[in-house]
PDB file of C-alpha atoms in Angstrom:
ATOM      1  CA  UNK S   1      92.455  73.564  97.568  1.00  0.00           C
ATOM      2  CA  UNK S   2      90.815  70.742  95.609  1.00  0.00           C
ATOM      3  CA  UNK S   3      87.105  70.582  94.915  1.00  0.00           C
ATOM      4  CA  UNK S   4      84.731  68.470  92.916  1.00  0.00           C
ATOM      5  CA  UNK S   5      81.371  69.090  91.383  1.00  0.00           C
ATOM      6  CA  UNK S   6      79.260  67.054  89.026  1.00  0.00           C
ATOM      7  CA  UNK S   7      75.817  65.893  88.020  1.00  0.00           C
ATOM      8  CA  UNK S   8      74.254  62.616  89.198  1.00  0.00           C
ATOM      9  CA  UNK S   9      72.292  60.512  86.737  1.00  0.00           C
ATOM     10  CA  UNK S  10      72.060  63.049  83.889  1.00  0.00           C
ATOM     11  CA  UNK S  11      69.603  62.231  81.105  1.00  0.00           C
ATOM     12  CA  UNK S  12      71.581  60.859  78.178  1.00  0.00           C
ATOM     13  CA  UNK S  13      70.030  63.306  75.687  1.00  0.00           C
ATOM     14  CA  UNK S  14      71.191  66.254  77.827  1.00  0.00           C
ATOM     15  CA  UNK S  15      74.856  65.208  78.243  1.00  0.00           C
ATOM     16  CA  UNK S  16      76.162  67.731  75.707  1.00  0.00           C
ATOM     17  CA  UNK S  17      74.318  70.683  77.331  1.00  0.00           C
ATOM     18  CA  UNK S  18      75.329  69.519  80.814  1.00  0.00           C
ATOM     19  CA  UNK S  19      78.965  69.240  79.730  1.00  0.00           C
ATOM     20  CA  UNK S  20      78.885  72.829  78.431  1.00  0.00           C
ATOM     21  CA  UNK S  21      77.203  73.992  81.642  1.00  0.00           C
ATOM     22  CA  UNK S  22      79.868  72.288  83.778  1.00  0.00           C
ATOM     23  CA  UNK S  23      82.596  73.984  81.699  1.00  0.00           C
ATOM     24  CA  UNK S  24      80.961  77.384  82.275  1.00  0.00           C
ATOM     25  CA  UNK S  25      80.578  76.745  86.020  1.00  0.00           C
ATOM     26  CA  UNK S  26      84.232  75.686  86.238  1.00  0.00           C
ATOM     27  CA  UNK S  27      85.307  78.906  84.508  1.00  0.00           C
ATOM     28  CA  UNK S  28      83.164  81.064  86.799  1.00  0.00           C
ATOM     29  CA  UNK S  29      84.376  79.350  89.989  1.00  0.00           C
ATOM     30  CA  UNK S  30      88.054  79.538  89.000  1.00  0.00           C
ATOM     31  CA  UNK S  31      87.597  83.194  87.972  1.00  0.00           C
ATOM     32  CA  UNK S  32      86.011  84.067  91.342  1.00  0.00           C
ATOM     33  CA  UNK S  33      88.828  82.289  93.210  1.00  0.00           C
ATOM     34  CA  UNK S  34      91.438  84.243  91.222  1.00  0.00           C
ATOM     35  CA  UNK S  35      89.597  87.507  91.943  1.00  0.00           C
ATOM     36  CA  UNK S  36      89.484  86.696  95.643  1.00  0.00           C
ATOM     37  CA  UNK S  37      93.190  85.792  95.745  1.00  0.00           C
ATOM     38  CA  UNK S  38      94.151  88.945  93.832  1.00  0.00           C
ATOM     39  CA  UNK S  39      92.026  91.079  96.154  1.00  0.00           C
ATOM     40  CA  UNK S  40      93.729  89.492  99.183  1.00  0.00           C
ATOM     41  CA  UNK S  41      97.167  90.129  97.644  1.00  0.00           C
ATOM     42  CA  UNK S  42      96.272  93.749  96.841  1.00  0.00           C
ATOM     43  CA  UNK S  43      94.944  94.348 100.350  1.00  0.00           C
ATOM     44  CA  UNK S  44      98.086  92.850 101.873  1.00  0.00           C
ATOM     45  CA  UNK S  45     100.383  94.997  99.725  1.00  0.00           C
ATOM     46  CA  UNK S  46      98.331  98.101 100.584  1.00  0.00           C
ATOM     47  CA  UNK S  47      98.346  97.522 104.352  1.00  0.00           C
ATOM     48  CA  UNK S  48     101.668  95.738 105.016  1.00  0.00           C
ATOM     49  CA  UNK S  49     105.252  96.903 104.713  1.00  0.00           C
ATOM     50  CA  UNK S  50     107.194  94.917 102.120  1.00  0.00           C
ATOM     51  CA  UNK S  51     110.532  94.791 103.967  1.00  0.00           C
ATOM     52  CA  UNK S  52     109.306  93.898 107.457  1.00  0.00           C
ATOM     53  CA  UNK S  53     105.853  92.389 106.750  1.00  0.00           C
ATOM     54  CA  UNK S  54     104.354  94.399 109.571  1.00  0.00           C
ATOM     55  CA  UNK S  55     101.381  96.688 109.132  1.00  0.00           C
ATOM     56  CA  UNK S  56     101.964 100.164 107.706  1.00  0.00           C
ATOM     57  CA  UNK S  57     100.754 103.703 108.427  1.00  0.00           C
ATOM     58  CA  UNK S  58      97.605 103.244 106.324  1.00  0.00           C
ATOM     59  CA  UNK S  59      96.653 100.170 108.372  1.00  0.00           C
ATOM     60  CA  UNK S  60      97.208 102.195 111.558  1.00  0.00           C
ATOM     61  CA  UNK S  61      94.995 105.014 110.288  1.00  0.00           C
ATOM     62  CA  UNK S  62      92.236 102.532 109.459  1.00  0.00           C
ATOM     63  CA  UNK S  63      92.490 100.725 112.792  1.00  0.00           C
ATOM     64  CA  UNK S  64      92.229 103.737 115.113  1.00  0.00           C
ATOM     65  CA  UNK S  65      89.991 106.258 113.367  1.00  0.00           C
ATOM     66  CA  UNK S  66      86.996 105.691 115.651  1.00  0.00           C
ATOM     67  CA  UNK S  67      86.518 106.522 119.337  1.00  0.00           C
ATOM     68  CA  UNK S  68      89.000 104.769 121.574  1.00  0.00           C
ATOM     69  CA  UNK S  69      86.596 103.858 124.386  1.00  0.00           C
ATOM     70  CA  UNK S  70      86.461 100.183 123.438  1.00  0.00           C
ATOM     71  CA  UNK S  71      90.288  99.997 123.540  1.00  0.00           C
ATOM     72  CA  UNK S  72      90.656 101.641 126.976  1.00  0.00           C
ATOM     73  CA  UNK S  73      93.217 101.638 128.421  1.00  0.00           C
ATOM     74  CA  UNK S  74      95.220 102.073 125.187  1.00  0.00           C
ATOM     75  CA  UNK S  75      99.013 102.265 125.203  1.00  0.00           C
ATOM     76  CA  UNK S  76     101.397 103.240 122.422  1.00  0.00           C
ATOM     77  CA  UNK S  77     105.138 102.717 122.076  1.00  0.00           C
ATOM     78  CA  UNK S  78     107.022 104.773 119.493  1.00  0.00           C
ATOM     79  CA  UNK S  79     110.366 103.351 118.367  1.00  0.00           C
ATOM     80  CA  UNK S  80     113.153 104.863 116.281  1.00  0.00           C
ATOM     81  CA  UNK S  81     116.371 103.018 115.437  1.00  0.00           C
ATOM     82  CA  UNK S  82     119.557 104.689 116.695  1.00  0.00           C
ATOM     83  CA  UNK S  83     122.483 105.119 114.307  1.00  0.00           C
ATOM     84  CA  UNK S  84     120.774 103.812 111.169  1.00  0.00           C
ATOM     85  CA  UNK S  85     122.398 106.505 108.998  1.00  0.00           C
ATOM     86  CA  UNK S  86     125.857 105.408 110.177  1.00  0.00           C
ATOM     87  CA  UNK S  87     125.021 101.767 109.510  1.00  0.00           C
ATOM     88  CA  UNK S  88     123.897 102.655 105.965  1.00  0.00           C
ATOM     89  CA  UNK S  89     126.943 104.900 105.357  1.00  0.00           C
ATOM     90  CA  UNK S  90     129.540 102.518 106.799  1.00  0.00           C
ATOM     91  CA  UNK S  91     128.146  99.068 106.039  1.00  0.00           C
ATOM     92  CA  UNK S  92     125.679  99.650 103.205  1.00  0.00           C
ATOM     93  CA  UNK S  93     121.917  99.679 102.870  1.00  0.00           C
ATOM     94  CA  UNK S  94     121.628  95.894 103.156  1.00  0.00           C
ATOM     95  CA  UNK S  95     123.038  96.167 106.683  1.00  0.00           C
ATOM     96  CA  UNK S  96     120.597  99.011 107.361  1.00  0.00           C
ATOM     97  CA  UNK S  97     117.688  96.908 106.108  1.00  0.00           C
ATOM     98  CA  UNK S  98     118.886  94.066 108.324  1.00  0.00           C
ATOM     99  CA  UNK S  99     118.863  96.397 111.354  1.00  0.00           C
ATOM    100  CA  UNK S 100     115.294  97.429 110.491  1.00  0.00           C
ATOM    101  CA  UNK S 101     114.177  93.806 110.161  1.00  0.00           C
ATOM    102  CA  UNK S 102     115.868  92.796 113.440  1.00  0.00           C
ATOM    103  CA  UNK S 103     114.204  95.676 115.287  1.00  0.00           C
ATOM    104  CA  UNK S 104     110.847  94.697 113.814  1.00  0.00           C
ATOM    105  CA  UNK S 105     111.276  91.099 114.897  1.00  0.00           C
ATOM    106  CA  UNK S 106     112.090  92.212 118.433  1.00  0.00           C
ATOM    107  CA  UNK S 107     109.047  94.492 118.585  1.00  0.00           C
ATOM    108  CA  UNK S 108     106.778  91.749 117.214  1.00  0.00           C
ATOM    109  CA  UNK S 109     108.113  89.183 119.677  1.00  0.00           C
ATOM    110  CA  UNK S 110     107.485  91.517 122.628  1.00  0.00           C
ATOM    111  CA  UNK S 111     104.254  93.285 121.654  1.00  0.00           C
ATOM    112  CA  UNK S 112     102.737  90.789 119.203  1.00  0.00           C
ATOM    113  CA  UNK S 113     102.774  90.914 115.403  1.00  0.00           C
ATOM    114  CA  UNK S 114      99.264  92.335 115.050  1.00  0.00           C
ATOM    115  CA  UNK S 115     100.121  95.359 117.241  1.00  0.00           C
ATOM    116  CA  UNK S 116     103.277  96.582 115.436  1.00  0.00           C
ATOM    117  CA  UNK S 117     103.241  99.114 112.569  1.00  0.00           C
ATOM    118  CA  UNK S 118     106.065 100.574 110.498  1.00  0.00           C
ATOM    119  CA  UNK S 119     105.416 104.276 110.060  1.00  0.00           C
ATOM    120  CA  UNK S 120     108.226 104.672 107.548  1.00  0.00           C
ATOM    121  CA  UNK S 121     112.017 104.615 107.450  1.00  0.00           C
ATOM    122  CA  UNK S 122     113.265 103.468 110.845  1.00  0.00           C
ATOM    123  CA  UNK S 123     110.206 104.513 112.837  1.00  0.00           C
ATOM    124  CA  UNK S 124     107.735 102.052 114.341  1.00  0.00           C
ATOM    125  CA  UNK S 125     104.780 102.076 116.678  1.00  0.00           C
ATOM    126  CA  UNK S 126     103.228  99.364 118.820  1.00  0.00           C
ATOM    127  CA  UNK S 127      99.592  99.952 119.779  1.00  0.00           C
ATOM    128  CA  UNK S 128      98.308  97.934 122.712  1.00  0.00           C
ATOM    129  CA  UNK S 129      94.543  98.036 123.321  1.00  0.00           C
ATOM    130  CA  UNK S 130      92.882  97.008 126.578  1.00  0.00           C
ATOM    131  CA  UNK S 131      96.128  96.704 128.513  1.00  0.00           C
ATOM    132  CA  UNK S 132      96.677  97.416 132.184  1.00  0.00           C
ATOM    133  CA  UNK S 133      99.435  99.770 133.354  1.00  0.00           C
ATOM    134  CA  UNK S 134     101.192  96.878 135.071  1.00  0.00           C
ATOM    135  CA  UNK S 135     101.138  94.622 131.984  1.00  0.00           C
ATOM    136  CA  UNK S 136     102.287  97.524 129.832  1.00  0.00           C
ATOM    137  CA  UNK S 137     105.252  98.295 132.108  1.00  0.00           C
ATOM    138  CA  UNK S 138     106.292  94.631 132.005  1.00  0.00           C
ATOM    139  CA  UNK S 139     106.264  94.558 128.203  1.00  0.00           C
ATOM    140  CA  UNK S 140     108.102  97.870 128.065  1.00  0.00           C
ATOM    141  CA  UNK S 141     110.875  96.604 130.345  1.00  0.00           C
ATOM    142  CA  UNK S 142     111.239  93.516 128.142  1.00  0.00           C
ATOM    143  CA  UNK S 143     111.420  95.644 124.989  1.00  0.00           C
ATOM    144  CA  UNK S 144     114.039  97.972 126.503  1.00  0.00           C
ATOM    145  CA  UNK S 145     116.090  95.002 127.648  1.00  0.00           C
ATOM    146  CA  UNK S 146     116.040  93.319 124.235  1.00  0.00           C
ATOM    147  CA  UNK S 147     116.589  96.463 122.163  1.00  0.00           C
ATOM    148  CA  UNK S 148     119.240  97.995 124.411  1.00  0.00           C
ATOM    149  CA  UNK S 149     120.832 101.060 122.814  1.00  0.00           C
ATOM    150  CA  UNK S 150     119.796 100.081 119.279  1.00  0.00           C
ATOM    151  CA  UNK S 151     116.558 102.079 119.503  1.00  0.00           C
ATOM    152  CA  UNK S 152     114.941 104.991 121.312  1.00  0.00           C
ATOM    153  CA  UNK S 153     111.454 104.496 122.729  1.00  0.00           C
ATOM    154  CA  UNK S 154     108.654 106.838 123.727  1.00  0.00           C
ATOM    155  CA  UNK S 155     105.440 105.760 125.413  1.00  0.00           C
ATOM    156  CA  UNK S 156     101.994 106.976 126.354  1.00  0.00           C
ATOM    157  CA  UNK S 157      98.919 105.334 127.840  1.00  0.00           C
ATOM    158  CA  UNK S 158      95.384 106.723 127.863  1.00  0.00           C
ATOM    159  CA  UNK S 159      94.441 108.126 131.250  1.00  0.00           C
ATOM    160  CA  UNK S 160      90.751 108.546 130.497  1.00  0.00           C
ATOM    161  CA  UNK S 161      88.272 107.030 128.063  1.00  0.00           C
ATOM    162  CA  UNK S 162      88.032 110.252 126.074  1.00  0.00           C
ATOM    163  CA  UNK S 163      91.785 110.496 125.398  1.00  0.00           C
ATOM    164  CA  UNK S 164      92.214 110.880 121.647  1.00  0.00           C
ATOM    165  CA  UNK S 165      94.697 108.849 119.616  1.00  0.00           C
ATOM    166  CA  UNK S 166      96.566 111.873 118.246  1.00  0.00           C
ATOM    167  CA  UNK S 167      97.342 113.067 121.775  1.00  0.00           C
ATOM    168  CA  UNK S 168      98.803 109.678 122.642  1.00  0.00           C
ATOM    169  CA  UNK S 169     100.927 109.693 119.474  1.00  0.00           C
ATOM    170  CA  UNK S 170     102.237 113.208 120.145  1.00  0.00           C
ATOM    171  CA  UNK S 171     103.140 112.396 123.757  1.00  0.00           C
ATOM    172  CA  UNK S 172     104.936 109.157 122.814  1.00  0.00           C
ATOM    173  CA  UNK S 173     106.671 110.854 119.871  1.00  0.00           C
ATOM    174  CA  UNK S 174     107.951 113.715 122.048  1.00  0.00           C
ATOM    175  CA  UNK S 175     109.345 111.275 124.622  1.00  0.00           C
ATOM    176  CA  UNK S 176     110.959 109.160 121.907  1.00  0.00           C
ATOM    177  CA  UNK S 177     112.736 112.159 120.373  1.00  0.00           C
ATOM    178  CA  UNK S 178     113.949 113.323 123.777  1.00  0.00           C
ATOM    179  CA  UNK S 179     115.364 109.831 124.458  1.00  0.00           C
ATOM    180  CA  UNK S 180     116.973 109.840 121.006  1.00  0.00           C
ATOM    181  CA  UNK S 181     118.517 113.262 121.674  1.00  0.00           C
ATOM    182  CA  UNK S 182     119.924 111.993 124.976  1.00  0.00           C
ATOM    183  CA  UNK S 183     121.330 108.917 123.211  1.00  0.00           C
ATOM    184  CA  UNK S 184     123.281 111.055 120.735  1.00  0.00           C
ATOM    185  CA  UNK S 185     124.549 113.383 123.475  1.00  0.00           C
ATOM    186  CA  UNK S 186     125.794 110.442 125.557  1.00  0.00           C
ATOM    187  CA  UNK S 187     127.266 108.626 122.552  1.00  0.00           C
ATOM    188  CA  UNK S 188     129.085 111.765 121.369  1.00  0.00           C
ATOM    189  CA  UNK S 189     127.196 111.938 118.081  1.00  0.00           C
ATOM    190  CA  UNK S 190     125.079 115.002 118.819  1.00  0.00           C
ATOM    191  CA  UNK S 191     126.359 116.710 115.666  1.00  0.00           C
ATOM    192  CA  UNK S 192     124.910 113.903 113.539  1.00  0.00           C
ATOM    193  CA  UNK S 193     121.532 114.153 115.295  1.00  0.00           C
ATOM    194  CA  UNK S 194     121.266 117.893 114.557  1.00  0.00           C
ATOM    195  CA  UNK S 195     121.894 117.220 110.876  1.00  0.00           C
ATOM    196  CA  UNK S 196     118.993 114.764 110.601  1.00  0.00           C
TER     197      UNK S 196
END
């Protein structure tokens, strides 16, 4: 950003005072811009995950603390990456981080960047306000198709305007963990799942 300020037709006898005043104004403006930029950077680091650049748990808590009526119907999709421990153990943590980033990119591309939150580790949530059941099912099918067996999903959608957010989270979380359990049974890694 480039800006200019100045004084038109200053009286000659006041040039020295005006010059000092301009210097002080320049300092104040540049100081305020630095404060603003630092505040923006601090807010971003507080509300966004460093690895994936999607919003974090704190941002989720801030976004959905009030009544959910204005978001009705509200849908949530919980997502947990399958086999991340094996990826980390066999290929290293860089490969694990890459799996996390790839999953995030898929979720963002399907549900939209502003709706995806990383809750921690390999667990994510997409929160979709004001969405119809039909539109939600379409997005869910797309997500399942793109993620395949790399992640387990659990979903919930508000049935009434007074459905609370915690109930939606619990329902989606329970379904996600059941799908994850089934994944490890089918893949023959049930012993690993019990140890987590």
